[in-house]
mmCIF file of C-alpha atoms and ligand atoms in Angstrom:
data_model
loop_
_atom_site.group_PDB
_atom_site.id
_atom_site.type_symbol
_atom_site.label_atom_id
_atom_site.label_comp_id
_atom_site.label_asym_id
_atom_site.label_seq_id
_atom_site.Cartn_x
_atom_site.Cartn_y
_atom_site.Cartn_z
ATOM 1 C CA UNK A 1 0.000 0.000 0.000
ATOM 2 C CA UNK A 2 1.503 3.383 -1.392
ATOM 3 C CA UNK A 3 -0.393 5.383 0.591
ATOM 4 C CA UNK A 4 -0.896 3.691 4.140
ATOM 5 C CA UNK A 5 -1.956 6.346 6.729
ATOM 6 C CA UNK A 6 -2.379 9.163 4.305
ATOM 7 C CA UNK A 7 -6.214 11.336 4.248
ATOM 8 C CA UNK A 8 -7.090 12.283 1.170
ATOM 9 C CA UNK A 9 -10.092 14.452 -0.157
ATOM 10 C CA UNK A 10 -11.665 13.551 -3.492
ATOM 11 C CA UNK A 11 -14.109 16.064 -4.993
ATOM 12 C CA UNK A 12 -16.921 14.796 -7.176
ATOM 13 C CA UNK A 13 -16.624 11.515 -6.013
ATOM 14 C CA UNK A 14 -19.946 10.245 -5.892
ATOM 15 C CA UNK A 15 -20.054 8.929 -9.280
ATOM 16 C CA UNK A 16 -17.952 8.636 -12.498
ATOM 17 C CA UNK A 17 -14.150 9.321 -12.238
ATOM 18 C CA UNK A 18 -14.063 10.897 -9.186
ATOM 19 C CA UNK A 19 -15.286 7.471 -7.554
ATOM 20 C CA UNK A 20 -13.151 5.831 -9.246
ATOM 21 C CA UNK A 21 -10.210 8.027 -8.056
ATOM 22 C CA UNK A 22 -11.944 7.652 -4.480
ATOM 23 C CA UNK A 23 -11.800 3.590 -4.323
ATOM 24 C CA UNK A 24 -8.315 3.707 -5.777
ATOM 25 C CA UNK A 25 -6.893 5.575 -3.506
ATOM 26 C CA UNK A 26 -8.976 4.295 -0.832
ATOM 27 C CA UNK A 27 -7.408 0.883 -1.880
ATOM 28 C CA UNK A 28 -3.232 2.639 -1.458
ATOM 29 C CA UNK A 29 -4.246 2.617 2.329
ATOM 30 C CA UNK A 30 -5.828 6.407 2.278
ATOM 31 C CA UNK A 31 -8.707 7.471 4.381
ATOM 32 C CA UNK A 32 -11.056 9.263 1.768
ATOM 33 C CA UNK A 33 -13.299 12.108 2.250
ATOM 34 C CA UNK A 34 -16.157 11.453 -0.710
ATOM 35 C CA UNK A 35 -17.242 15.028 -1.906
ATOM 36 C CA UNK A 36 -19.984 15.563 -4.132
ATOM 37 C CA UNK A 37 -23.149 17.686 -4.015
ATOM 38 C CA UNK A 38 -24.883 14.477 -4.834
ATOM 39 C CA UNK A 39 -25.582 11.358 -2.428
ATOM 40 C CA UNK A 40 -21.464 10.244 -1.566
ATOM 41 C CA UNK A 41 -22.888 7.799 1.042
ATOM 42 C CA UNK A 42 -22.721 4.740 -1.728
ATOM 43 C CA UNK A 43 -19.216 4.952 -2.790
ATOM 44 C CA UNK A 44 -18.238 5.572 0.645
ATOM 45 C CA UNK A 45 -19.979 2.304 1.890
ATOM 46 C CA UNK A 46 -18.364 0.507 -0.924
ATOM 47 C CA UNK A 47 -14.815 1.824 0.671
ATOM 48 C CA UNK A 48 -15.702 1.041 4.105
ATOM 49 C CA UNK A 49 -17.284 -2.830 3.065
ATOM 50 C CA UNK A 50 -13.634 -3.271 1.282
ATOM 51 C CA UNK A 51 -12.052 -2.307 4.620
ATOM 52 C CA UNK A 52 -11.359 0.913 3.188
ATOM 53 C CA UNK A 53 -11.870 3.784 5.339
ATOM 54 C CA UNK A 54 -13.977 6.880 4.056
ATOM 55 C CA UNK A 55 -16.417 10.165 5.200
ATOM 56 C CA UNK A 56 -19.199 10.667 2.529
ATOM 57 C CA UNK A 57 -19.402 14.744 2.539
ATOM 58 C CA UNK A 58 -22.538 16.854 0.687
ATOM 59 C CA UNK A 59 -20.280 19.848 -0.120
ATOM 60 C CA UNK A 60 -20.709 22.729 -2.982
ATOM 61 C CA UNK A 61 -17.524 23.421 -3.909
ATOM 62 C CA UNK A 62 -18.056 26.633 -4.840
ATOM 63 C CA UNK A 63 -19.486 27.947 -1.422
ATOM 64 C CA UNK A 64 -17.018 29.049 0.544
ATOM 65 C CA UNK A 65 -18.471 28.300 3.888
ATOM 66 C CA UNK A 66 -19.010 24.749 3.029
ATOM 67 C CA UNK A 67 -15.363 23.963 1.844
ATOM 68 C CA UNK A 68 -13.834 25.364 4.775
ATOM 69 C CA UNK A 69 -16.165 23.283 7.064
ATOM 70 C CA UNK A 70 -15.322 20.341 4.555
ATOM 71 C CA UNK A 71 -11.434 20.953 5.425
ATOM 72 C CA UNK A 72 -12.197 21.266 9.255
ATOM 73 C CA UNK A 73 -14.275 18.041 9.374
ATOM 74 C CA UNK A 74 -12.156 16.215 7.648
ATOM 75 C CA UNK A 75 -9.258 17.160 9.845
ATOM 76 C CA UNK A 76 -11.536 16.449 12.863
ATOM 77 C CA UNK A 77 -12.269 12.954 11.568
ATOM 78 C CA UNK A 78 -8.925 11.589 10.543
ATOM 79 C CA UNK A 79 -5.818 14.139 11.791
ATOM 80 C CA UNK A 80 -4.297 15.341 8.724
ATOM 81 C CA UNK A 81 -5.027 16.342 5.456
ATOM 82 C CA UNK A 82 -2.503 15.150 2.911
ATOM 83 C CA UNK A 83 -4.141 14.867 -0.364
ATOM 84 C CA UNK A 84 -7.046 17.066 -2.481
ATOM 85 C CA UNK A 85 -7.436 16.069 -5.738
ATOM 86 C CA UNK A 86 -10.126 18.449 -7.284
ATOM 87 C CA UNK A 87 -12.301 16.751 -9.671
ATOM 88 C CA UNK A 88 -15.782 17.934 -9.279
ATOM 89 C CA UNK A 89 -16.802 19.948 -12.260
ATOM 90 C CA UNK A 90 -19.908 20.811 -14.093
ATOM 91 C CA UNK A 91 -19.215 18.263 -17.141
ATOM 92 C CA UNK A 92 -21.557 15.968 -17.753
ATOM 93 C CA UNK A 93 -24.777 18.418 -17.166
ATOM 94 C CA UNK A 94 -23.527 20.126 -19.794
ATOM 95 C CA UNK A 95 -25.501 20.648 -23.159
ATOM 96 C CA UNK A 96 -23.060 21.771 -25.555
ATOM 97 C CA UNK A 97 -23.841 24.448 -28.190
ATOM 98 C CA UNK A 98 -22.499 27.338 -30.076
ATOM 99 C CA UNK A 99 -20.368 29.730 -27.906
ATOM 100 C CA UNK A 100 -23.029 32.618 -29.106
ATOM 101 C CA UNK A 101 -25.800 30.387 -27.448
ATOM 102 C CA UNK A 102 -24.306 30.378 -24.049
ATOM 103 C CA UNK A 103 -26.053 32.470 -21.235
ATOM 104 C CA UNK A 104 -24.054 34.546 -18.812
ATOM 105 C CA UNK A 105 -25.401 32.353 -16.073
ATOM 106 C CA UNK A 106 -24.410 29.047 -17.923
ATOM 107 C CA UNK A 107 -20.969 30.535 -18.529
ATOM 108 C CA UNK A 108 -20.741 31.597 -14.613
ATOM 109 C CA UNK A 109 -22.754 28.332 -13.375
ATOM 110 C CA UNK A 110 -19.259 26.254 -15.103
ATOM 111 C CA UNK A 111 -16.668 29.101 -13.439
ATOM 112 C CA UNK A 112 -18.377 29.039 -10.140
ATOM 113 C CA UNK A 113 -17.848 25.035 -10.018
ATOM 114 C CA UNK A 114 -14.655 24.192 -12.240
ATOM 115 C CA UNK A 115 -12.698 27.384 -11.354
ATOM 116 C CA UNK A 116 -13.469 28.799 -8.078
ATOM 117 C CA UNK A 117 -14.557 25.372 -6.905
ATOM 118 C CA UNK A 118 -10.926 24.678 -7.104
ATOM 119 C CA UNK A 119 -9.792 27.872 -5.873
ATOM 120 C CA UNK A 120 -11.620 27.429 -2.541
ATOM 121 C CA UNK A 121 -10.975 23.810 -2.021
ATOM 122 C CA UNK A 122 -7.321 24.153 -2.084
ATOM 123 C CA UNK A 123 -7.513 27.512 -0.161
ATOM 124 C CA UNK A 124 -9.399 25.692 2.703
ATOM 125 C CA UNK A 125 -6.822 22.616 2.752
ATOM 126 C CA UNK A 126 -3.430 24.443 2.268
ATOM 127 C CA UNK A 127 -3.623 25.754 6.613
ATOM 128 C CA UNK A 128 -3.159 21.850 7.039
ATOM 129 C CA UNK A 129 -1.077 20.972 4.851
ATOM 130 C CA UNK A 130 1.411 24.015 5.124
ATOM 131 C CA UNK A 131 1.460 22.815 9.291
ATOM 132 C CA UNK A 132 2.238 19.529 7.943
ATOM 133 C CA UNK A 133 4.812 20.821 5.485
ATOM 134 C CA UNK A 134 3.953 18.281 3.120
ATOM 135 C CA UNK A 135 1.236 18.299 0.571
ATOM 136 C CA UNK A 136 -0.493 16.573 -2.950
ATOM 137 C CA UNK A 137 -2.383 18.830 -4.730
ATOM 138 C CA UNK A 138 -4.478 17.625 -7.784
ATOM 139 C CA UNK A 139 -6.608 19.244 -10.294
ATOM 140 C CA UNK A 140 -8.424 17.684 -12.722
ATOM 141 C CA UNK A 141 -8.277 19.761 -16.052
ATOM 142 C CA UNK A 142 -8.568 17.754 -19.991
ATOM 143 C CA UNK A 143 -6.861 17.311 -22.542
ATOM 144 C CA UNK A 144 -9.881 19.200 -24.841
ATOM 145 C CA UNK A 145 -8.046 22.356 -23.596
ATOM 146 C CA UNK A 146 -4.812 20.994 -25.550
ATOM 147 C CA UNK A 147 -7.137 20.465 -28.933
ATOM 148 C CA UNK A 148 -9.885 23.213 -28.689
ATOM 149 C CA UNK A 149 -13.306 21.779 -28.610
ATOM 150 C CA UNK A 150 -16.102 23.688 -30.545
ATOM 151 C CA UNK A 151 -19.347 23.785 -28.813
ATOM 152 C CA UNK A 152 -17.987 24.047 -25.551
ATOM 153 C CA UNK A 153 -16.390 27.398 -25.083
ATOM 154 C CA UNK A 154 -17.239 27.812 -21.224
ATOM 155 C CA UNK A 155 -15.740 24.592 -20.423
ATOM 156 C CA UNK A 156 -13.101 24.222 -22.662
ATOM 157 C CA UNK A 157 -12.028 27.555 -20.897
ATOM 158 C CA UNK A 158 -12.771 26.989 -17.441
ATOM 159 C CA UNK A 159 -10.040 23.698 -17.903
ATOM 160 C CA UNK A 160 -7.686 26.032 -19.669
ATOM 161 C CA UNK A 161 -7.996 28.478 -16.323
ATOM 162 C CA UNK A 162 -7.270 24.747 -14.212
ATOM 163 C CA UNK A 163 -3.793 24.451 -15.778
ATOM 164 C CA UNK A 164 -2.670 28.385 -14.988
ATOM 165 C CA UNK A 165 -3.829 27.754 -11.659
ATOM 166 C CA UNK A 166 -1.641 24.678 -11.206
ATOM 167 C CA UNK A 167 1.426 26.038 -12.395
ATOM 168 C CA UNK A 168 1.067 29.698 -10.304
ATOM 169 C CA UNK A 169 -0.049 27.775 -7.000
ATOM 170 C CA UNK A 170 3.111 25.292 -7.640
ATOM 171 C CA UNK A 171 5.021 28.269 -7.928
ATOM 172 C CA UNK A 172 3.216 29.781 -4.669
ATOM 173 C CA UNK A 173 3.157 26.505 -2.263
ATOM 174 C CA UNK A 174 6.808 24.906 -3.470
ATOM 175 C CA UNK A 175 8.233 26.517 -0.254
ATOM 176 C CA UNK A 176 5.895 24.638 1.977
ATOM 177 C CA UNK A 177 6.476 20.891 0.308
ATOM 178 C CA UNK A 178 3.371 21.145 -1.386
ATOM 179 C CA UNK A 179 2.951 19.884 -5.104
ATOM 180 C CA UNK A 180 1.045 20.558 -6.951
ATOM 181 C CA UNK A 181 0.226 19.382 -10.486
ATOM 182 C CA UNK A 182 -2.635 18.006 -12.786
ATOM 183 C CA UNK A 183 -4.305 15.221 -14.491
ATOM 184 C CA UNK A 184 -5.804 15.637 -18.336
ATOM 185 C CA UNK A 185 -7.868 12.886 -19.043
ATOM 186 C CA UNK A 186 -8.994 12.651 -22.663
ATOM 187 C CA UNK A 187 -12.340 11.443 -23.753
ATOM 188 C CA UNK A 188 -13.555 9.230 -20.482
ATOM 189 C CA UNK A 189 -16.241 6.753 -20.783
ATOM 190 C CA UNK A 190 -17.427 7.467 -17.749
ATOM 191 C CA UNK A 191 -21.350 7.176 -16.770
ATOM 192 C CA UNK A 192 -21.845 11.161 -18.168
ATOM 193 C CA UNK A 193 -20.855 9.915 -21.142
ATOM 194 C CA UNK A 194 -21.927 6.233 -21.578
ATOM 195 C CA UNK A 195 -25.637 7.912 -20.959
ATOM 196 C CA UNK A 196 -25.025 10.281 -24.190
ATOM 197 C CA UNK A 197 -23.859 7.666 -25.942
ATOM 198 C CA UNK A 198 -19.868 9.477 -26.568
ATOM 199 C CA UNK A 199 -16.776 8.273 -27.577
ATOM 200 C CA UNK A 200 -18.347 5.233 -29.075
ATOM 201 C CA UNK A 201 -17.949 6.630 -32.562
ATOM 202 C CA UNK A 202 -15.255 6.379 -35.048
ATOM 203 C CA UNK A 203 -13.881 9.515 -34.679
ATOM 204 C CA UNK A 204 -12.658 9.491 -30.980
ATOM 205 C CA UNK A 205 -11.171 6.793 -31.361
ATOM 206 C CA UNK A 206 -9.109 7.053 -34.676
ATOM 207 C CA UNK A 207 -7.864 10.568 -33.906
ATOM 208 C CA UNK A 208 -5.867 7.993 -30.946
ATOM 209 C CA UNK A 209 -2.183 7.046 -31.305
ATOM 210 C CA UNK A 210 -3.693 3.609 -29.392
ATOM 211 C CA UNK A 211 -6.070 2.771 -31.382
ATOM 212 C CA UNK A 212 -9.304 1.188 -30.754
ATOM 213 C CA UNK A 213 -8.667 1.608 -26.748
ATOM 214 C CA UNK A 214 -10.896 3.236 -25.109
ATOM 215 C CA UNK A 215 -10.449 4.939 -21.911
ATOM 216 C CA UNK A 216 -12.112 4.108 -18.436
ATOM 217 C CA UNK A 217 -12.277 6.044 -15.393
ATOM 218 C CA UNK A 218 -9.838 2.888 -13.752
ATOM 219 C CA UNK A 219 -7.106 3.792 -16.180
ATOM 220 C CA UNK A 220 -6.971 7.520 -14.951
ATOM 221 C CA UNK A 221 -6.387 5.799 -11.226
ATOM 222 C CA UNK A 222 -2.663 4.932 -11.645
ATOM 223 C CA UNK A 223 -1.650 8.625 -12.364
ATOM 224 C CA UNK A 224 -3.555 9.956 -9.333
ATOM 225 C CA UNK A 225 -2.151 7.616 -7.113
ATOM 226 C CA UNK A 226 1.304 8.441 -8.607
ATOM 227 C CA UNK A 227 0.804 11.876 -8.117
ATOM 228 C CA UNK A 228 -0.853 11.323 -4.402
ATOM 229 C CA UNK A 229 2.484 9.701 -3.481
ATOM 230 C CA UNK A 230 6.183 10.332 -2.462
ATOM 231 C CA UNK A 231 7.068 9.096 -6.166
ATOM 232 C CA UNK A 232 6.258 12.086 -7.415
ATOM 233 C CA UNK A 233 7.586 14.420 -4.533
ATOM 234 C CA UNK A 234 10.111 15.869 -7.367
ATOM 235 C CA UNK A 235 7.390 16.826 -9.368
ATOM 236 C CA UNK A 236 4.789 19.888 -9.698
ATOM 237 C CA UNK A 237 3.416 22.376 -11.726
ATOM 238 C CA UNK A 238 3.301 20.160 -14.617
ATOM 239 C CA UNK A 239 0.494 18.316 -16.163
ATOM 240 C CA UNK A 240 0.221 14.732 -17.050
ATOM 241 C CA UNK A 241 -2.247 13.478 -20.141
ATOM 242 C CA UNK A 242 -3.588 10.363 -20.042
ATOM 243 C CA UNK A 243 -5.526 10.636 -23.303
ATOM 244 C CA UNK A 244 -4.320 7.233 -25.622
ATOM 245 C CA UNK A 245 -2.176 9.747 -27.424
ATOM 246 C CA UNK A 246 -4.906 12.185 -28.548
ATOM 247 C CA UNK A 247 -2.964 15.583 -27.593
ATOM 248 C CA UNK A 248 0.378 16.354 -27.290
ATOM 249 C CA UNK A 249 2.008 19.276 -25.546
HETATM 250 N N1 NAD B 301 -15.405 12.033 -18.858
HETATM 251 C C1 NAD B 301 -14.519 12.629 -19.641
HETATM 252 O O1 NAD B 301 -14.398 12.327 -20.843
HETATM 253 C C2 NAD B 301 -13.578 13.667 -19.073
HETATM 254 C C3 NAD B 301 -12.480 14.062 -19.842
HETATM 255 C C4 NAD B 301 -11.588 15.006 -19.338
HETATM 256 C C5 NAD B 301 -11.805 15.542 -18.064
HETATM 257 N N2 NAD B 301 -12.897 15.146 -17.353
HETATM 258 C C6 NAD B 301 -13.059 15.727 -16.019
HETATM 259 O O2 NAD B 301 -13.069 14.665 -15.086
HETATM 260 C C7 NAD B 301 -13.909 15.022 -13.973
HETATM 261 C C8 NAD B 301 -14.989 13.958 -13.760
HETATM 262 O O3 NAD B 301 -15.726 13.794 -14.942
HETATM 263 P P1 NAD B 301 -16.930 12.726 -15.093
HETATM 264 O O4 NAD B 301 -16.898 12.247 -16.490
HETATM 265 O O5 NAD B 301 -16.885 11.756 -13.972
HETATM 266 O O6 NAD B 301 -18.171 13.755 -15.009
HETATM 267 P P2 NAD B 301 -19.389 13.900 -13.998
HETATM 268 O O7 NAD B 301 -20.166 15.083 -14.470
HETATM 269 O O8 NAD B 301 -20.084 12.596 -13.876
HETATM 270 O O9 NAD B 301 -18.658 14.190 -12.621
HETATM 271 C C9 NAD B 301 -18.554 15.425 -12.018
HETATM 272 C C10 NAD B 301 -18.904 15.261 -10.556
HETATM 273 O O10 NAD B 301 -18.767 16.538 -9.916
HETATM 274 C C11 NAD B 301 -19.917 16.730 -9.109
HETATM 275 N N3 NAD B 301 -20.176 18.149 -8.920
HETATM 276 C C12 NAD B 301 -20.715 19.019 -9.826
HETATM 277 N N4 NAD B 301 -20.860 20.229 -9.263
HETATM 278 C C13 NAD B 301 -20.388 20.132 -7.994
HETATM 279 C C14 NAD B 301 -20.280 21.063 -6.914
HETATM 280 N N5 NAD B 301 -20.681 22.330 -7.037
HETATM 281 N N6 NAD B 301 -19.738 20.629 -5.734
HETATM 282 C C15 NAD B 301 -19.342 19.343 -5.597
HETATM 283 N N7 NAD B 301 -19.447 18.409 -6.585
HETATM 284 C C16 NAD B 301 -19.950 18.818 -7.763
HETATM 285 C C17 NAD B 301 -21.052 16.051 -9.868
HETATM 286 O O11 NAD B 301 -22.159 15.801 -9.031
HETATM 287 C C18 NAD B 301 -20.363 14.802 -10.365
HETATM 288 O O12 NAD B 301 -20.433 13.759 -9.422
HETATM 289 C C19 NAD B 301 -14.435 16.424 -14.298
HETATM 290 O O13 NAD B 301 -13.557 17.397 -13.753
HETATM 291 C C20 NAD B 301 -14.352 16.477 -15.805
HETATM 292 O O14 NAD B 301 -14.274 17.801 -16.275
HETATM 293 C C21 NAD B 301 -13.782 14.219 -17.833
#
């Protein structure tokens, strides 16, 4: 077990990637906080029947109140906080359309969540961790923001705004042991998009340097527990794609 003893926090985590994430770190030895503003308590029961241990949280990432009260519970439950990987993102509610038919309140609903969701999570964690002196940060961007995406400006850009914020809070928490870097999964067949039927057609996959792989949440896991762990301690500000060879950068 790579991560025996180790807390983690896993936003988004109720379904999709984010659970995945959640039972493979859970599975490196790592208490997990399940985030999600929808029900965590099933993939946190699915931790805790594996002899995992876990804390299903209802938290909006994007209220302040609630993150910091997220941070102090989990510190309350399990003593430290030594991992946050931010995945919880407006993504698959998403109806994608032409960048002239997006409404000011779509285009802030995605900020809100995939930008300052991120911003608040890892400003209500970093107290710990900087009294720790030792940190894993992880945010979730994609690797559309390496190929453009039409139809999808506000997302597209809030990922693009996910990478700058890796590399200038790498550059801001180096001094306190804290890395900090980022996953860019490419196109994820994850239960968003199983239900709208993508990636199943030619075209995702034959734009792939692998071809005719597709990509599952459980192939994203290895990277985040890489980057959860002291293998990676020389590492930060940089962002890893796990796409099948899609993007390049
Ligand atoms: N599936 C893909 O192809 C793909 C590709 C690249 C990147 N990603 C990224 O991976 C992550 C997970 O994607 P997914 O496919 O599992 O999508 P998803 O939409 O199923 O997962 C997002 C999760 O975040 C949660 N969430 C939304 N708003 C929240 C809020 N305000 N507070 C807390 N939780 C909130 C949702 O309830 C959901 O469980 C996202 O960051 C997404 O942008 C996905």
């Amino acid at each position: 077990m790579r991560l025996k003893d180790q807390v983690a926090i896993v936003t988004g985590a109720a379904q999709g990637i984010g659970a995945a994430y959640a039972r493979g770190l859970a599975r490196e030895g790592a208490a997990v906080a399940v985030v999600d503003i929808l029900d965590p308590n099933p993939v946190a029961k699915e931790i805790v029947d594996s002899d995992g241990r876990a804390l299903p949280m209802v938290v909006d990432v994007s209220d302040e109140k609630q993150t910091q009260e997220m941070a102090r519970k989990v510190k309350e439950t399990f003593g430290r906080i030594d991992i946050l990987v931010n995945n919880a993102a407006v993504y698959g509610t998403i109806v994608r359309k032409p960048f002239e038919e997006i409404n000011v309140e779509e285009w802030d609903k995605v900020m809100a969540v995939n930008v300052r969701g991120i911003f608040l999570c890892v400003k209500s964690v970093t107290p710990y961790m900087k009294a720790q002196k030792r940190g894993k940060i992880i945010n979730v961007t994609s690797s559309t923001f390496f190929k453009g995406n039409a139809n999808f400006l506000h997302y597209v850009s809030s990922k693009g705004a996910v990478v700058a914020m890796t590399r200038s809070l790498a550059r801001e928490l180096g001094s306190h042991n804290i890395n900090v870097n980022a996953i860019a999964p490419g196109q994820t067949m994850s239960e968003a998009n199983l239900a709208r039927g993508e990636g199943t057609d030619a075209h995702s996959t034959q734009s792939r340097l692998l071809k005719g792989r597709r990509l599952f949440p459980e192939h994203l896991v290895g990277t985040i527990i890489y980057l959860s762990s002291s293998d990676s301690d020389m590492m930060t500000g940089q962002v890893l794609l796990v796409d099948g060879g899609t993007a390049f950068h």
